[in-house]
Amino acid sequence: MAVDYTVIVVYLAGMLAMGWWGMRRARSKSEFLVAGRRLGPAMYSGTMAAIVLGGASTIGGVGLGYKYGLSGAWMVFTIGLGLLALSVFFSARIARLRVYTVSEMLDLRYGGRAGLISGVVMWAYTLMLAVTSTIAYATIFDVLFDLNRTVAIVLGGAIVVAYSTLGGMWSITLTDMVQFVVKTIGVLLLLLPIAVVKAGGFGAMKAKLPTGYFDPLGIGGETIFTYVLIYTFGMLIGQDIWQRVFTARSDKVARLGGTVAGTYCLVYAVAGAVIGTAAKVLYPDLTSADDAFATIVKAELPVGVRGLVLAAALAAVMSTSSGALIASATVANNDIWARLRGRSGQSGADHDEVRGNRVFILIMGIAVIVIATRLSSVVEGLTVAYDLLVGGLLVPILGGLLWKRGTAPGALASVVVGGLAVVALMVRYGILANEPVYYGLLASLLAYVVVSYATKPTDAAVLAVWRERLAGRGAHPDADEPAAAEAAPAHS
């Protein structure tokens, strides 16, 4: 295992080194939060794929393949479908808005009265997403070093917090690119073919497993529908995803690069399900399906390769964790704290934007680590996060993009009614039930439509500004972006 340990330690040291490099690069708010809006197609594709394919997509995707066979690919597949839909239909408009958060988009569309409440909901989602990603460190570091759960969470979380705090989005983008390469080599090019060969090939797998393992719909139609509702639609509206869209240097990069990343997710989904199916052949009696990934890696891969594949799992967790962390800090600082500070009469004009955002990443990072050490269920935490996101924010966000009759009171009613309905229904039916997101989303839609029609249409001047921004004509360059940004070298 000495070689495997060396691979992991070198990988972790590299992450910290990139954080230090990013700190030297991120000298403005735009550079720190959205990498100066300068990413070209290659870097944009890699970082977008890295953020959406986390520990749940890797370890959880293999686990679903172990339990259900090829249809276990549906969870990650719906994530890829959501990213494709975002990229093809919405990313160009989102990129042209030149904002930093989803709540800023809502303020721009509805006239400045929807941001605080939506910011609280988005903050809860991103914080919980970061927590669930951080919990996954316990599993990986237990496999690697046989560490205590709390120590593993603190160690993994501290590394992510360190490089995210130092360099912001530049550090995260650079580490994401490394993580993307490591995941591609470790999971797709090494673990996938080795697992299939060890299981005897597809012919032997079909002979040893029930036919249901090779039924594309074996996981069940209702489960697939729920995945679409939560993950496909969740991809359309999450701050962690939008913040990556904001990094694109043009709307064409956002569309093309996101399409490539979404397609990559579809391939990754199938790969995880196949690996899980092979693990079922090799180890049919595992206590937990989520142990399938670690088991096949430890038992079947040679020294060195095993370290690289475990680094791939670590990369998957880190990419999602760091993306959710900076998203949570951005929302907390720009959508919640800045508004509260403004209401108290304090001026934020002279404060150091980069330092302020760096402090919020550190604070959110510490909070994430503390919560992660107290929370045991990744699935429940992830379900709460996505149910709140979809139930509370899907309707006002997509409504704002697609329906000009939507109003600020309608958006506020939609956020409040949808969010409260989700929470109440979780109490009634349980966190893992489907009813909270089904009925919460329906309640949000009804509230949005009814209240929008019952109130005055959005002011024509507000809509005019909104249309100009959507067209890319009304946005002024960020105050902290260099005037020569257009002439800056393109990063690909």
XYZ file of C-alpha atoms in Angstrom:
492
model
C 0.000 0.000 0.000
C 3.012 2.316 0.251
C 2.787 3.179 -3.448
C -0.947 3.857 -3.124
C -0.340 6.127 -0.144
C 2.307 8.023 -2.100
C -0.103 8.603 -4.986
C -2.751 9.972 -2.624
C -0.355 12.207 -0.672
C 1.105 13.673 -3.881
C -2.423 14.314 -5.147
C -3.479 16.113 -1.943
C -0.278 18.175 -1.896
C -0.985 19.191 -5.482
C -4.438 20.433 -4.494
C -2.935 22.698 -1.837
C -0.270 23.957 -4.241
C -2.963 24.968 -6.722
C -4.767 26.796 -3.947
C -1.610 28.821 -3.355
C -1.277 29.554 -7.078
C -4.916 30.614 -7.257
C -4.424 33.028 -4.369
C -1.884 34.945 -6.458
C -4.315 35.057 -9.387
C -7.568 35.994 -7.632
C -7.131 39.703 -6.905
C -10.641 40.953 -7.671
C -14.170 39.909 -6.824
C -14.735 38.693 -10.366
C -11.503 36.687 -10.389
C -12.228 35.215 -6.964
C -15.890 34.248 -7.478
C -16.156 33.485 -11.208
C -12.533 33.153 -12.427
C -12.766 36.517 -14.177
C -15.413 35.098 -16.564
C -12.503 33.965 -18.731
C -12.731 30.172 -19.111
C -12.484 28.699 -22.588
C -14.221 25.519 -23.811
C -11.744 22.932 -22.482
C -11.417 24.306 -18.949
C -15.120 25.110 -18.773
C -16.093 21.569 -19.818
C -13.731 19.997 -17.309
C -14.753 22.118 -14.359
C -18.468 21.713 -15.123
C -18.171 17.932 -15.349
C -16.167 17.890 -12.118
C -18.711 19.890 -10.126
C -21.708 17.715 -11.040
C -19.962 14.338 -10.733
C -19.261 14.027 -7.036
C -19.083 11.257 -4.480
C -22.759 10.419 -4.911
C -22.232 10.027 -8.657
C -19.139 7.845 -8.221
C -19.553 5.797 -5.054
C -23.357 6.070 -5.093
C -23.570 5.385 -8.840
C -21.563 2.172 -8.468
C -23.742 1.255 -5.488
C -26.920 1.661 -7.534
C -25.375 -0.522 -10.249
C -24.636 -3.158 -7.606
C -28.228 -3.060 -6.406
C -30.188 -2.639 -9.648
C -27.813 -3.395 -12.514
C -27.598 -1.223 -15.610
C -30.709 0.757 -14.625
C -28.695 2.026 -11.668
C -27.252 4.505 -14.153
C -30.426 6.593 -14.079
C -29.486 8.852 -11.159
C -26.276 10.094 -12.772
C -27.890 9.934 -16.232
C -30.565 12.426 -15.155
C -27.816 14.728 -13.857
C -26.281 14.634 -17.333
C -29.667 15.305 -18.935
C -30.131 18.329 -16.677
C -26.715 19.697 -17.582
C -27.472 19.215 -21.284
C -30.810 21.012 -20.930
C -29.178 23.870 -19.023
C -26.426 24.213 -21.600
C -28.608 24.044 -24.707
C -31.611 26.095 -23.575
C -30.520 28.434 -20.770
C -26.752 28.806 -20.363
C -26.309 31.523 -23.007
C -28.921 33.741 -21.379
C -27.547 33.055 -17.905
C -23.978 33.906 -18.958
C -25.078 37.181 -20.583
C -26.702 38.385 -17.336
C -23.226 38.837 -15.778
C -24.403 38.393 -12.208
C -22.828 36.403 -9.380
C -25.798 34.580 -7.844
C -29.199 33.159 -8.721
C -30.811 35.627 -6.323
C -29.271 38.545 -8.209
C -30.951 37.170 -11.328
C -34.294 37.074 -9.494
C -33.811 40.670 -8.305
C -33.010 41.762 -11.845
C -36.047 39.984 -13.300
C -38.619 40.880 -10.647
C -37.428 44.297 -9.533
C -35.283 43.733 -6.443
C -37.759 42.159 -4.020
C -37.214 38.423 -4.308
C -33.549 38.028 -3.479
C -33.284 37.701 0.299
C -35.780 34.869 0.815
C -34.569 33.009 -2.266
C -31.025 33.554 -1.016
C -31.836 31.831 2.280
C -33.308 28.817 0.454
C -30.332 28.639 -1.940
C -27.903 28.992 0.952
C -29.563 26.064 2.767
C -29.287 23.945 -0.388
C -25.630 24.720 -1.088
C -24.643 24.320 2.564
C -26.315 20.900 2.780
C -24.750 19.859 -0.518
C -21.320 20.766 0.834
C -22.050 18.842 4.042
C -23.087 15.657 2.239
C -19.986 15.808 0.051
C -17.786 16.293 3.094
C -19.295 13.276 4.853
C -18.073 11.117 1.980
C -14.468 11.757 3.042
C -15.076 9.400 5.960
C -15.652 6.460 3.613
C -12.667 7.186 1.382
C -10.129 7.942 4.105
C -11.311 4.890 6.033
C -10.424 2.771 3.002
C -7.109 4.577 2.552
C -5.788 5.019 6.064
C -8.291 3.321 8.421
C -8.971 6.682 10.054
C -11.611 7.571 12.609
C -14.723 9.020 10.917
C -14.416 12.463 12.521
C -10.694 12.700 11.794
C -11.317 11.727 8.163
C -14.000 14.400 7.725
C -11.823 17.075 9.325
C -8.773 16.119 7.243
C -10.600 16.008 3.908
C -12.681 19.059 4.686
C -9.683 21.093 5.823
C -7.846 20.516 2.531
C -10.869 21.664 0.490
C -11.446 24.678 2.738
C -7.767 25.615 2.480
C -7.466 25.724 -1.299
C -10.962 27.204 -1.742
C -10.259 29.997 0.760
C -6.866 30.794 -0.722
C -7.715 31.138 -4.381
C -11.484 31.049 -4.734
C -12.822 30.001 -8.129
C -9.389 30.037 -9.782
C -8.066 27.463 -7.310
C -11.247 25.425 -7.609
C -11.126 25.536 -11.411
C -7.513 24.348 -11.519
C -8.124 21.582 -8.999
C -11.298 20.602 -10.862
C -9.316 20.140 -14.067
C -6.895 17.811 -12.281
C -9.818 16.027 -10.669
C -11.537 15.649 -14.046
C -8.434 14.030 -15.544
C -7.938 11.766 -12.517
C -11.595 10.644 -12.608
C -11.442 9.966 -16.332
C -8.295 7.849 -16.045
C -9.169 6.184 -12.743
C -12.824 5.321 -13.334
C -13.387 5.195 -17.095
C -10.028 4.005 -18.411
C -8.862 1.753 -15.551
C -11.584 0.588 -13.169
C -14.290 0.025 -15.803
C -12.405 -2.385 -18.091
C -10.643 -4.122 -15.185
C -13.960 -4.717 -13.377
C -15.610 -6.159 -16.498
C -12.647 -8.449 -17.204
C -12.473 -9.648 -13.574
C -16.198 -10.452 -13.707
C -15.635 -12.634 -16.788
C -16.960 -10.242 -19.426
C -20.519 -9.262 -20.246
C -21.455 -12.811 -21.236
C -20.516 -14.187 -17.829
C -22.211 -11.275 -16.079
C -25.489 -11.983 -17.899
C -25.232 -15.670 -17.092
C -24.663 -15.141 -13.368
C -27.178 -12.368 -12.657
C -30.991 -12.129 -12.942
C -32.262 -10.701 -16.240
C -33.588 -7.659 -14.344
C -30.006 -6.477 -13.930
C -29.897 -5.785 -17.658
C -33.317 -4.152 -17.946
C -32.827 -0.409 -18.675
C -35.971 0.399 -16.669
C -35.425 -2.148 -13.907
C -35.046 0.478 -11.198
C -38.690 1.462 -11.678
C -40.574 4.170 -13.552
C -41.492 6.153 -10.426
C -37.877 6.225 -9.278
C -36.729 7.442 -12.692
C -39.420 10.140 -12.680
C -38.305 11.303 -9.235
C -34.675 11.427 -10.362
C -35.698 13.597 -13.318
C -37.703 15.898 -11.081
C -34.960 16.302 -8.484
C -31.688 16.048 -10.390
C -32.528 17.111 -13.949
C -34.455 20.163 -12.796
C -32.020 20.709 -9.930
C -29.208 21.108 -12.468
C -31.138 23.983 -14.056
C -31.264 26.203 -10.986
C -28.498 25.396 -8.480
C -26.124 28.211 -7.454
C -23.186 25.796 -7.611
C -23.996 25.087 -11.278
C -24.864 28.663 -12.257
C -21.652 29.946 -10.708
C -19.734 27.735 -13.146
C -21.811 29.091 -16.035
C -20.736 32.580 -14.970
C -17.079 31.565 -15.488
C -17.506 31.092 -19.251
C -15.870 33.783 -21.348
C -18.846 33.835 -23.748
C -22.319 32.410 -24.157
C -20.988 30.146 -26.932
C -18.440 28.647 -24.532
C -21.201 28.073 -21.961
C -23.379 26.283 -24.508
C -20.669 24.189 -26.188
C -18.641 23.402 -23.084
C -21.732 22.494 -21.062
C -22.960 20.194 -23.816
C -19.635 18.359 -23.792
C -19.741 18.070 -19.989
C -23.335 16.804 -20.056
C -22.453 14.150 -22.616
C -19.494 13.096 -20.461
C -21.911 12.664 -17.528
C -24.049 10.257 -19.561
C -20.984 8.104 -20.273
C -19.922 8.277 -16.613
C -23.413 7.160 -15.548
C -23.281 4.011 -17.651
C -19.716 3.269 -16.518
C -20.673 3.435 -12.840
C -23.628 1.104 -13.348
C -21.487 -1.424 -15.248
C -18.804 -1.361 -12.534
C -21.494 -1.943 -9.900
C -22.951 -4.824 -11.901
C -19.512 -6.416 -12.186
C -19.053 -6.003 -8.421
C -22.331 -7.865 -7.883
C -20.907 -10.816 -9.804
C -17.647 -10.770 -7.869
C -19.067 -9.995 -4.388
C -22.757 -10.945 -4.313
C -23.202 -10.718 -0.534
C -21.976 -7.248 0.455
C -23.771 -5.796 3.466
C -24.192 -2.396 1.814
C -24.364 -1.595 -1.890
C -22.317 1.551 -1.253
C -19.390 -0.666 -0.242
C -19.151 -2.012 -3.796
C -16.786 0.684 -5.052
C -14.273 0.401 -2.232
C -14.451 -3.393 -2.214
C -13.700 -3.891 -5.900
C -10.950 -1.279 -5.797
C -9.191 -2.835 -2.798
C -9.535 -6.446 -3.922
C -9.120 -6.362 -7.696
C -6.764 -3.540 -8.652
C -2.977 -3.757 -8.631
C -0.804 -1.546 -6.443
C -0.456 1.971 -7.827
C -3.566 1.637 -9.962
C -5.537 1.187 -6.758
C -4.124 4.435 -5.402
C -5.026 6.276 -8.595
C -8.614 4.993 -8.576
C -9.031 5.902 -4.911
C -7.636 9.331 -5.800
C -10.345 9.456 -8.470
C -13.003 8.867 -5.822
C -11.395 11.515 -3.649
C -11.338 13.860 -6.653
C -15.042 13.314 -7.240
C -15.872 14.227 -3.665
C -13.530 17.224 -3.562
C -14.847 18.765 -6.766
C -18.451 18.765 -5.571
C -17.492 19.803 -2.047
C -15.418 22.804 -3.142
C -18.035 23.931 -5.668
C -20.829 23.754 -3.118
C -18.650 25.519 -0.530
C -17.867 28.567 -2.661
C -21.500 28.694 -3.782
C -22.704 28.664 -0.168
C -20.240 31.382 0.814
C -21.119 33.513 -2.217
C -24.832 33.357 -1.410
C -24.257 33.979 2.308
C -22.089 37.035 1.652
C -23.697 38.595 -1.425
C -27.368 37.639 -1.032
C -27.894 37.548 2.730
C -25.207 39.431 4.648
C -24.867 42.281 2.125
C -28.638 42.882 2.193
C -28.831 42.785 5.969
C -25.846 45.112 6.229
C -27.474 47.491 3.754
C -30.674 47.558 5.761
C -28.739 48.453 8.880
C -27.336 51.490 7.113
C -23.764 50.302 6.840
C -21.935 50.963 3.623
C -20.048 48.202 1.857
C -18.490 50.401 -0.815
C -15.031 50.521 0.705
C -14.660 47.038 2.077
C -12.298 44.522 0.516
C -14.502 42.293 -1.656
C -11.967 39.494 -2.041
C -11.111 39.428 1.646
C -14.793 39.454 2.575
C -15.608 36.510 0.313
C -12.503 34.673 1.527
C -13.648 35.107 5.140
C -17.096 33.761 4.282
C -15.614 30.669 2.603
C -13.593 30.011 5.746
C -16.636 30.468 8.002
C -18.869 28.296 5.806
C -16.117 25.685 5.549
C -15.805 25.388 9.308
C -19.597 25.153 9.619
C -19.717 22.432 6.957
C -17.061 20.355 8.733
C -18.817 20.683 12.108
C -22.224 19.732 10.681
C -20.729 16.823 8.715
C -19.264 15.317 11.883
C -22.760 15.372 13.439
C -24.776 14.088 10.459
C -24.691 10.413 9.517
C -26.927 9.973 6.453
C -25.617 11.304 3.146
C -28.762 10.274 1.302
C -31.086 12.117 3.675
C -28.977 15.270 3.597
C -28.820 15.243 -0.204
C -32.572 14.636 -0.444
C -33.337 17.576 1.852
C -31.044 19.812 -0.203
C -32.558 18.981 -3.592
C -36.167 18.891 -2.370
C -35.808 22.405 -0.939
C -34.076 23.627 -4.081
C -36.609 22.225 -6.548
C -39.698 22.765 -4.409
C -38.803 26.326 -3.469
C -36.903 27.829 -6.393
C -37.546 25.936 -9.628
C -40.811 27.697 -10.468
C -39.796 31.341 -9.837
C -36.458 30.878 -11.629
C -37.772 29.137 -14.743
C -40.899 31.285 -14.610
C -38.744 34.388 -14.652
C -36.812 33.119 -17.652
C -39.833 31.909 -19.639
C -42.987 33.833 -18.555
C -43.079 37.631 -18.678
C -46.335 37.809 -16.664
C -44.632 36.483 -13.524
C -44.396 39.106 -10.769
C -42.283 39.693 -7.664
C -45.173 38.855 -5.269
C -45.791 35.701 -7.287
C -42.119 34.728 -7.013
C -42.048 35.374 -3.264
C -45.261 33.387 -2.754
C -43.824 30.554 -4.828
C -40.609 30.388 -2.783
C -42.385 30.549 0.574
C -45.289 28.212 -0.216
C -43.100 25.681 -2.032
C -40.423 25.663 0.652
C -42.863 25.354 3.555
C -44.818 22.648 1.732
C -41.660 20.605 1.215
C -40.688 20.871 4.887
C -44.210 20.042 6.117
C -44.517 17.064 3.793
C -41.118 15.751 4.877
C -42.396 15.783 8.448
C -45.593 14.036 7.335
C -44.236 11.413 4.914
C -40.538 11.178 5.797
C -37.410 12.728 4.311
C -36.916 10.058 1.662
C -40.530 10.040 0.451
C -41.448 11.276 -3.033
C -44.490 13.275 -1.910
C -42.587 16.325 -0.560
C -41.050 17.250 -3.897
C -44.151 16.265 -5.928
C -46.675 18.278 -3.974
C -44.237 20.991 -2.914
C -43.483 21.725 -6.559
C -47.183 21.747 -7.426
C -47.939 24.130 -4.538
C -45.104 26.399 -5.657
C -46.450 26.497 -9.219
C -50.012 27.264 -8.133
C -48.861 30.042 -5.814
C -46.715 31.580 -8.560
C -49.461 31.594 -11.185
C -52.343 32.675 -8.922
C -50.460 35.471 -7.147
C -48.853 36.703 -10.379
C -52.253 37.052 -12.037
C -53.697 38.663 -8.898
C -51.019 41.384 -8.781
C -49.883 44.123 -11.130
C -47.551 43.056 -13.959
C -43.872 43.713 -13.457
C -42.949 47.312 -14.218
C -42.179 47.850 -17.897
C -38.889 49.576 -17.069
C -37.737 46.556 -15.039
C -38.614 44.198 -17.897
C -36.845 46.463 -20.375
C -33.625 46.299 -18.352
C -34.097 42.532 -18.015
C -34.455 42.076 -21.776
C -31.378 44.190 -22.416
C -29.341 42.077 -19.993
C -30.619 38.837 -21.527
C -29.502 40.115 -24.902
C -26.064 40.943 -23.503
C -26.424 44.656 -24.185
C -27.353 46.174 -20.848
C -24.638 44.757 -18.601
C -21.760 46.958 -17.558
C -18.393 45.271 -17.011
C -17.828 44.266 -13.415
C -16.298 47.165 -11.572
C -13.417 45.028 -10.467
C -12.704 43.478 -13.851
C -9.821 44.953 -15.823
C -10.907 47.104 -18.714
C -8.711 45.017 -20.942
C -10.469 41.796 -20.028
C -11.552 41.329 -23.609
C -7.918 41.307 -24.636
C -6.874 38.886 -21.931
C -5.474 35.572 -23.105
C -8.150 32.908 -23.477
C -7.855 29.955 -21.156
C -8.719 26.674 -22.771
